Amino acid sequence: MAFPKQVRLVEVGPRDGLQNESTPIATDTKLELIDRLGAAGIRYIEAASFVSPKWVPQMADHREVMTGLKRRDGVTYAALTPNLKGLEAALECGVEEVAVFGAASEAFSQKNINCSVAESLARFEPVLERAREAGVRVRGYVSCVLGCPYEGEIAPAKVAEVSKALHDMGCYEVSLGDTIGTGTPLTAKRMLEAVSRDVPMEKLAAHFHDTYGQAIANLYAVLEEGIAVIDSSVAGLGGCPYAKGASGNVASEDVVYLLNGLGIETGIDLDKLAATGTWITHAIGRPNRSKVGVALAAR
Ligand SMILES: CC(C)(COP(=O)([O-])OP(=O)([O-])OC[C@H]1O[C@@H](n2cnc3c(N)ncnc32)[C@H](O)[C@@H]1OP(=O)([O-])[O-])[C@@H](O)C(=O)NCCC(=O)NCCSC(=O)C[C@@](C)(O)CC(=O)[O-]
């Protein structure tokens, strides 16, 4: 299969990247990060998460973030909404797109959102219904598609089942999360083969963490299969509060460098993106986990 001509990057740094930080990060720093990402040409930014502040304290300023944004034309600013309470709050803040998040692992679902996979899907139905009424598109996430911190291996058939359920209930796109980064190109391809039998490839996105250093290789593998939407996080920020040891998402700078090398268009200014990665890692006192970002900063 040929590579796609264009790839859409979904920048999850302000949400997935920051949600796990234990030291509070100023809302202004989050807003500046989001603005810099937009200025670098990113067209889709997951800006906040309307979850319980008791569960994820770092996202407690979701209202301030969503209402404080300097919205740029052509940029979508999205938020996670696990239930109706989160959705209603996000709608009050003028959100234009939201995401629900489920898992292919029962144990992870319990730890992450305090319910079974079946209960989570039932909980998402009214979220989809209300979002449809409000004219807001809903993305769906499936966590643990290539392994679970509690259950180990996850069957591709289970990933396909949950992905299909999200697609059938109206999620316009399903993002496949290798939450703990244990996948390899072969397992990533096998999982995608199974899922794409039930959900069209153009409705799928890859959301790979780089814990085992496999994310770029895995992305190359799924690009070959036809994936054209990639989630990433500037400077490779992140980790998951409910997946111990999980490191960040694949770094956005590394993904853009890969795509540039393949002649795939993204519309993103790599130098500006790398400068954003340097800035945010200094601002929050974290190492820059983007190899490309570090290399460009050293030139
Ligand atoms: C889903 C719940 C809320 C269920 O949590 P629960 O305790 O079962 O919910 P509840 O309905 O019983 O409510 C308990 C309390 O939470 C409040 N509450 C209830 N809902 C909300 C809301 N939306 N916003 C704010 N507050 C809320 C509610 O009002 C109540 O407050 P209290 O009466 O105790 O003061 C909880 O488990 C939760 O917030 N979990 C968050 C998990 C999370 O954010 N995880 C990280 C994101 S997922 C991820 O990173 C993976 C992904 C997407 O990136 C892909 C990948 O890499 O795999």
Tab-separated table of C-alpha atoms and ligand atoms in Angstrom:
chain	number	residue	atom	x	y	z
A	1	MET	CA	0.000	0.000	0.000
A	2	ALA	CA	1.244	3.527	-0.829
A	3	PHE	CA	1.800	6.143	1.868
A	4	PRO	CA	-0.919	8.806	2.224
A	5	LYS	CA	-0.198	12.150	0.485
A	6	GLN	CA	-1.219	14.150	3.535
A	7	VAL	CA	-1.255	13.391	7.231
A	8	ARG	CA	-3.204	15.271	9.891
A	9	LEU	CA	-1.420	15.657	13.197
A	10	VAL	CA	-3.486	15.720	16.373
A	11	GLU	CA	-1.395	17.521	18.964
A	12	VAL	CA	-2.152	16.114	22.401
A	13	GLY	CA	0.690	17.785	24.320
A	14	PRO	CA	-1.446	20.281	26.280
A	15	ARG	CA	-3.678	17.408	27.475
A	16	ASP	CA	-1.975	14.004	27.352
A	17	GLY	CA	1.424	15.665	27.627
A	18	LEU	CA	0.681	17.689	30.741
A	19	GLN	CA	-2.030	15.674	32.549
A	20	ASN	CA	0.501	13.579	34.443
A	21	GLU	CA	2.614	16.466	35.801
A	22	SER	CA	2.381	16.518	39.593
A	23	THR	CA	3.516	20.139	40.007
A	24	PRO	CA	0.759	22.571	39.022
A	25	ILE	CA	1.407	24.254	35.675
A	26	ALA	CA	0.094	27.803	35.336
A	27	THR	CA	-2.916	28.203	33.072
A	28	ASP	CA	-1.022	30.966	31.238
A	29	THR	CA	1.778	28.520	30.423
A	30	LYS	CA	-0.786	26.079	28.974
A	31	LEU	CA	-2.387	28.863	26.954
A	32	GLU	CA	0.983	30.010	25.611
A	33	LEU	CA	1.821	26.417	24.667
A	34	ILE	CA	-1.446	26.072	22.755
A	35	ASP	CA	-0.876	29.389	21.003
A	36	ARG	CA	2.678	28.503	19.989
A	37	LEU	CA	1.496	25.147	18.613
A	38	GLY	CA	-1.098	26.945	16.501
A	39	ALA	CA	1.556	29.386	15.278
A	40	ALA	CA	3.712	26.424	14.200
A	41	GLY	CA	0.926	25.302	11.874
A	42	ILE	CA	-0.759	22.602	13.976
A	43	ARG	CA	-4.399	22.517	12.967
A	44	TYR	CA	-5.830	20.274	15.685
A	45	ILE	CA	-4.967	20.719	19.345
A	46	GLU	CA	-6.381	18.747	22.253
A	47	ALA	CA	-6.379	21.580	24.744
A	48	ALA	CA	-7.998	20.301	27.936
A	49	SER	CA	-9.786	17.517	29.699
A	50	PHE	CA	-13.143	17.861	31.465
A	51	VAL	CA	-12.511	15.065	33.939
A	52	SER	CA	-12.767	14.986	37.701
A	53	PRO	CA	-10.129	17.247	39.318
A	54	LYS	CA	-9.840	14.626	42.069
A	55	TRP	CA	-8.732	12.079	39.499
A	56	VAL	CA	-6.505	14.331	37.375
A	57	PRO	CA	-5.679	17.535	39.302
A	58	GLN	CA	-3.505	18.946	36.502
A	59	MET	CA	-6.558	19.335	34.255
A	60	ALA	CA	-8.636	21.138	36.924
A	61	ASP	CA	-8.312	24.470	35.071
A	62	HIS	CA	-10.121	23.097	31.992
A	63	ARG	CA	-12.658	25.951	31.979
A	64	GLU	CA	-9.972	28.646	32.178
A	65	VAL	CA	-7.998	26.959	29.399
A	66	MET	CA	-10.954	26.529	27.035
A	67	THR	CA	-12.271	30.048	27.582
A	68	GLY	CA	-8.825	31.699	27.607
A	69	LEU	CA	-7.753	30.386	24.196
A	70	LYS	CA	-6.741	32.821	21.485
A	71	ARG	CA	-8.570	30.936	18.760
A	72	ARG	CA	-6.837	30.865	15.410
A	73	ASP	CA	-8.754	30.428	12.163
A	74	GLY	CA	-8.600	26.880	10.879
A	75	VAL	CA	-7.516	25.368	14.198
A	76	THR	CA	-9.737	22.938	16.109
A	77	TYR	CA	-9.419	23.065	19.898
A	78	ALA	CA	-10.768	19.865	21.421
A	79	ALA	CA	-11.285	18.453	24.909
A	80	LEU	CA	-11.812	15.088	26.560
A	81	THR	CA	-15.267	14.523	28.044
A	82	PRO	CA	-15.768	11.128	29.749
A	83	ASN	CA	-19.428	11.688	30.643
A	84	LEU	CA	-22.362	14.098	30.322
A	85	LYS	CA	-21.125	16.242	33.200
A	86	GLY	CA	-17.844	16.811	31.364
A	87	LEU	CA	-19.597	17.429	28.070
A	88	GLU	CA	-22.018	20.011	29.510
A	89	ALA	CA	-19.117	21.908	31.105
A	90	ALA	CA	-17.146	21.780	27.858
A	91	LEU	CA	-20.140	23.033	25.848
A	92	GLU	CA	-20.511	25.980	28.251
A	93	CYS	CA	-16.925	26.871	27.357
A	94	GLY	CA	-17.622	26.831	23.615
A	95	VAL	CA	-15.768	23.630	22.775
A	96	GLU	CA	-16.085	22.701	19.097
A	97	GLU	CA	-15.033	19.078	19.329
A	98	VAL	CA	-14.780	16.515	22.140
A	99	ALA	CA	-13.483	13.017	22.713
A	100	VAL	CA	-14.717	10.072	24.739
A	101	PHE	CA	-12.161	7.529	25.894
A	102	GLY	CA	-12.605	3.823	26.399
A	103	ALA	CA	-10.242	0.877	26.556
A	104	ALA	CA	-9.719	-2.579	25.139
A	105	SER	CA	-8.780	-3.778	28.627
A	106	GLU	CA	-11.267	-4.296	31.465
A	107	ALA	CA	-8.683	-3.645	34.177
A	108	PHE	CA	-7.470	-0.415	32.567
A	109	SER	CA	-11.044	0.787	32.101
A	110	GLN	CA	-11.701	0.295	35.820
A	111	LYS	CA	-8.526	2.122	36.852
A	112	ASN	CA	-8.936	4.955	34.367
A	113	ILE	CA	-12.643	5.722	34.378
A	114	ASN	CA	-13.976	3.590	37.221
A	115	CYS	CA	-16.259	1.353	35.167
A	116	SER	CA	-16.228	-1.693	32.919
A	117	VAL	CA	-15.785	-1.455	29.146
A	118	ALA	CA	-19.499	-2.186	28.604
A	119	GLU	CA	-20.502	0.428	31.198
A	120	SER	CA	-18.215	2.979	29.555
A	121	LEU	CA	-19.809	2.401	26.160
A	122	ALA	CA	-23.269	2.794	27.696
A	123	ARG	CA	-22.085	6.023	29.353
A	124	PHE	CA	-20.797	7.372	26.047
A	125	GLU	CA	-24.128	6.934	24.212
A	126	PRO	CA	-25.831	9.957	25.833
A	127	VAL	CA	-22.613	11.974	25.398
A	128	LEU	CA	-22.728	11.282	21.667
A	129	GLU	CA	-26.432	12.084	21.555
A	130	ARG	CA	-26.051	15.403	23.382
A	131	ALA	CA	-22.990	16.338	21.311
A	132	ARG	CA	-24.917	15.616	18.107
A	133	GLU	CA	-27.721	17.929	19.311
A	134	ALA	CA	-25.148	20.637	20.024
A	135	GLY	CA	-23.463	20.172	16.632
A	136	VAL	CA	-20.186	19.055	18.203
A	137	ARG	CA	-18.157	16.236	16.664
A	138	VAL	CA	-16.948	13.392	18.874
A	139	ARG	CA	-13.720	11.478	18.548
A	140	GLY	CA	-13.275	8.133	20.296
A	141	TYR	CA	-10.175	6.738	21.949
A	142	VAL	CA	-9.367	3.121	22.645
A	143	SER	CA	-6.549	2.618	25.169
A	144	CYS	CA	-4.294	-0.428	25.554
A	145	VAL	CA	-4.574	-1.519	21.915
A	146	LEU	CA	-1.106	-3.118	21.995
A	147	GLY	CA	-0.869	-4.122	25.636
A	148	CYS	CA	-2.190	-3.297	29.080
A	149	PRO	CA	-0.210	-2.527	32.252
A	150	TYR	CA	-2.546	-4.823	34.227
A	151	GLU	CA	-3.635	-7.526	31.767
A	152	GLY	CA	-0.590	-7.809	29.483
A	153	GLU	CA	-1.397	-8.821	25.906
A	154	ILE	CA	-4.653	-7.613	24.407
A	155	ALA	CA	-6.331	-9.523	21.589
A	156	PRO	CA	-6.711	-7.532	18.343
A	157	ALA	CA	-10.306	-8.828	18.193
A	158	LYS	CA	-11.089	-7.001	21.467
A	159	VAL	CA	-9.610	-3.763	20.082
A	160	ALA	CA	-11.724	-4.203	16.949
A	161	GLU	CA	-14.872	-4.806	19.033
A	162	VAL	CA	-14.482	-1.619	21.105
A	163	SER	CA	-13.427	0.454	18.070
A	164	LYS	CA	-16.485	-0.732	16.136
A	165	ALA	CA	-18.763	0.102	19.063
A	166	LEU	CA	-17.388	3.669	19.189
A	167	HIS	CA	-17.642	4.068	15.414
A	168	ASP	CA	-21.170	2.638	15.324
A	169	MET	CA	-22.378	5.016	18.029
A	170	GLY	CA	-21.181	7.984	15.956
A	171	CYS	CA	-17.536	8.752	16.720
A	172	TYR	CA	-16.256	10.250	13.470
A	173	GLU	CA	-12.755	8.926	14.179
A	174	VAL	CA	-11.315	6.276	16.481
A	175	SER	CA	-7.842	6.823	17.856
A	176	LEU	CA	-5.940	3.644	18.695
A	177	GLY	CA	-3.810	4.135	21.794
A	178	ASP	CA	-0.687	2.121	22.510
A	179	THR	CA	-0.908	3.479	26.045
A	180	ILE	CA	2.219	1.777	27.394
A	181	GLY	CA	4.233	1.758	24.173
A	182	THR	CA	4.858	-1.991	24.120
A	183	GLY	CA	3.824	-2.460	20.490
A	184	THR	CA	6.191	-3.294	17.657
A	185	PRO	CA	5.654	-2.780	13.918
A	186	LEU	CA	4.375	-6.315	13.478
A	187	THR	CA	1.888	-6.226	16.367
A	188	ALA	CA	0.782	-2.738	15.305
A	189	LYS	CA	0.074	-3.977	11.761
A	190	ARG	CA	-1.784	-7.052	13.017
A	191	MET	CA	-3.937	-4.983	15.352
A	192	LEU	CA	-4.707	-2.489	12.579
A	193	GLU	CA	-5.600	-5.268	10.142
A	194	ALA	CA	-8.161	-6.576	12.642
A	195	VAL	CA	-9.641	-3.160	13.423
A	196	SER	CA	-9.822	-1.998	9.805
A	197	ARG	CA	-12.009	-4.985	8.955
A	198	ASP	CA	-14.683	-3.352	11.154
A	199	VAL	CA	-13.888	0.378	10.927
A	200	PRO	CA	-12.762	2.024	7.665
A	201	MET	CA	-9.060	2.902	7.658
A	202	GLU	CA	-9.824	6.587	6.945
A	203	LYS	CA	-11.710	6.716	10.261
A	204	LEU	CA	-8.729	5.494	12.295
A	205	ALA	CA	-5.865	7.355	13.957
A	206	ALA	CA	-2.637	6.140	15.585
A	207	HIS	CA	-1.895	7.291	19.133
A	208	PHE	CA	1.412	5.707	20.048
A	209	HIS	CA	3.491	6.213	23.168
A	210	ASP	CA	7.253	5.854	22.942
A	211	THR	CA	7.996	4.037	26.202
A	212	TYR	CA	9.992	1.276	24.470
A	213	GLY	CA	11.371	3.503	21.672
A	214	GLN	CA	9.165	1.831	19.044
A	215	ALA	CA	6.713	4.612	18.237
A	216	ILE	CA	8.350	5.943	15.047
A	217	ALA	CA	8.854	2.421	13.702
A	218	ASN	CA	5.247	1.578	14.546
A	219	LEU	CA	4.011	4.724	12.817
A	220	TYR	CA	5.988	3.885	9.689
A	221	ALA	CA	4.329	0.465	9.720
A	222	VAL	CA	0.784	1.813	10.038
A	223	LEU	CA	1.385	4.618	7.519
A	224	GLU	CA	2.184	1.854	5.042
A	225	GLU	CA	-1.208	0.366	5.844
A	226	GLY	CA	-2.990	3.653	5.138
A	227	ILE	CA	-3.230	5.502	8.474
A	228	ALA	CA	-3.367	9.260	7.774
A	229	VAL	CA	-4.050	10.726	11.239
A	230	ILE	CA	-1.366	10.665	13.916
A	231	ASP	CA	-1.610	11.817	17.536
A	232	SER	CA	1.608	13.179	19.009
A	233	SER	CA	2.887	15.403	21.742
A	234	VAL	CA	5.398	18.219	21.396
A	235	ALA	CA	8.767	17.306	22.982
A	236	GLY	CA	7.322	13.847	23.682
A	237	LEU	CA	5.685	15.200	26.832
A	238	GLY	CA	3.470	12.951	28.841
A	239	GLY	CA	2.592	9.682	30.402
A	240	CYS	CA	-0.658	8.280	31.668
A	241	PRO	CA	-1.685	8.643	35.330
A	242	TYR	CA	-3.194	5.135	35.203
A	243	ALA	CA	-0.334	3.387	33.393
A	244	LYS	CA	2.721	3.384	35.642
A	245	GLY	CA	5.998	3.843	33.786
A	246	ALA	CA	4.310	4.950	30.562
A	247	SER	CA	6.416	7.669	28.997
A	248	GLY	CA	5.208	10.339	26.651
A	249	ASN	CA	3.476	10.185	23.326
A	250	VAL	CA	5.659	10.024	20.292
A	251	ALA	CA	7.204	13.495	19.872
A	252	SER	CA	5.461	15.709	17.315
A	253	GLU	CA	8.823	16.990	16.026
A	254	ASP	CA	10.000	13.407	15.339
A	255	VAL	CA	6.760	12.614	13.507
A	256	VAL	CA	6.985	15.746	11.338
A	257	TYR	CA	10.627	14.943	10.503
A	258	LEU	CA	9.618	11.396	9.481
A	259	LEU	CA	6.720	12.670	7.373
A	260	ASN	CA	8.866	15.360	5.723
A	261	GLY	CA	11.357	12.643	4.806
A	262	LEU	CA	8.585	10.601	3.214
A	263	GLY	CA	7.369	13.625	1.240
A	264	ILE	CA	4.062	13.639	3.142
A	265	GLU	CA	2.488	17.058	3.672
A	266	THR	CA	1.542	18.300	7.134
A	267	GLY	CA	1.611	22.094	6.760
A	268	ILE	CA	3.691	22.312	9.953
A	269	ASP	CA	6.785	24.500	10.399
A	270	LEU	CA	9.264	22.086	12.003
A	271	ASP	CA	11.609	24.813	13.292
A	272	LYS	CA	8.766	26.633	15.050
A	273	LEU	CA	7.482	23.350	16.466
A	274	ALA	CA	10.938	22.411	17.759
A	275	ALA	CA	11.327	25.870	19.332
A	276	THR	CA	7.992	25.281	21.087
A	277	GLY	CA	9.301	21.975	22.426
A	278	THR	CA	12.455	23.667	23.729
A	279	TRP	CA	10.390	26.427	25.332
A	280	ILE	CA	7.825	24.190	27.100
A	281	THR	CA	10.431	21.759	28.444
A	282	HIS	CA	12.347	24.709	29.954
A	283	ALA	CA	9.109	26.208	31.278
A	284	ILE	CA	8.092	23.053	33.154
A	285	GLY	CA	11.575	21.732	33.926
A	286	ARG	CA	11.314	18.529	31.909
A	287	PRO	CA	13.808	16.875	29.537
A	288	ASN	CA	13.052	17.242	25.844
A	289	ARG	CA	12.211	13.710	24.656
A	290	SER	CA	12.195	14.662	20.978
A	291	LYS	CA	15.443	13.579	19.337
A	292	VAL	CA	14.718	15.908	16.417
A	293	GLY	CA	13.930	18.772	18.813
A	294	VAL	CA	17.197	18.288	20.693
A	295	ALA	CA	19.189	18.009	17.458
A	296	LEU	CA	17.650	21.158	15.981
A	297	ALA	CA	18.195	23.101	19.216
A	298	ALA	CA	21.891	22.136	19.171
A	299	ARG	CA	22.550	23.408	15.618
B	1	LIG	C1	-14.781	9.407	34.604
B	1	LIG	C2	-14.752	9.769	36.067
B	1	LIG	C3	-15.269	11.167	36.279
B	1	LIG	C4	-15.644	8.777	36.801
B	1	LIG	O1	-15.399	8.885	38.180
B	1	LIG	P1	-16.456	8.372	39.239
B	1	LIG	O2	-15.889	8.615	40.599
B	1	LIG	O3	-16.862	6.971	38.893
B	1	LIG	O4	-17.656	9.350	38.888
B	1	LIG	P2	-18.943	9.797	39.637
B	1	LIG	O5	-19.949	10.086	38.571
B	1	LIG	O6	-19.303	8.822	40.725
B	1	LIG	O7	-18.512	11.176	40.306
B	1	LIG	C5	-17.565	11.256	41.347
B	1	LIG	C6	-17.149	12.692	41.536
B	1	LIG	O8	-16.518	13.191	40.357
B	1	LIG	C7	-17.249	14.315	39.854
B	1	LIG	N1	-17.245	14.230	38.386
B	1	LIG	C8	-17.775	13.259	37.632
B	1	LIG	N2	-17.553	13.526	36.335
B	1	LIG	C9	-16.874	14.703	36.294
B	1	LIG	C10	-16.384	15.486	35.220
B	1	LIG	N3	-16.517	15.124	33.950
B	1	LIG	N4	-15.729	16.624	35.525
B	1	LIG	C11	-15.576	17.008	36.811
B	1	LIG	N5	-16.019	16.296	37.861
B	1	LIG	C12	-16.672	15.155	37.599
B	1	LIG	C13	-18.632	14.165	40.436
B	1	LIG	O9	-19.298	15.405	40.453
B	1	LIG	C14	-18.324	13.645	41.799
B	1	LIG	O10	-17.820	14.710	42.591
B	1	LIG	P3	-17.969	14.719	44.194
B	1	LIG	O11	-19.435	14.604	44.444
B	1	LIG	O12	-17.196	13.518	44.696
B	1	LIG	O13	-17.344	16.023	44.590
B	1	LIG	C15	-13.331	9.657	36.656
B	1	LIG	O14	-12.935	8.325	36.629
B	1	LIG	C16	-12.331	10.498	35.922
B	1	LIG	O15	-12.397	11.710	35.904
B	1	LIG	N6	-11.342	9.846	35.302
B	1	LIG	C17	-10.338	10.584	34.534
B	1	LIG	C18	-9.405	9.673	33.892
B	1	LIG	C19	-8.458	10.418	33.011
B	1	LIG	O16	-8.592	11.595	32.747
B	1	LIG	N7	-7.453	9.667	32.529
B	1	LIG	C20	-6.501	10.212	31.628
B	1	LIG	C21	-7.064	10.415	30.265
B	1	LIG	S1	-7.221	8.920	29.298
B	1	LIG	C22	-5.700	8.763	28.583
B	1	LIG	O17	-4.792	9.499	28.882
B	1	LIG	C23	-5.523	7.744	27.493
B	1	LIG	C24	-5.535	8.365	26.102
B	1	LIG	C25	-6.890	8.986	25.782
B	1	LIG	O18	-4.579	9.410	25.992
B	1	LIG	C26	-5.215	7.293	25.055
B	1	LIG	C27	-4.034	6.390	25.420
B	1	LIG	O19	-2.882	6.839	25.390
B	1	LIG	O20	-4.307	5.250	25.763
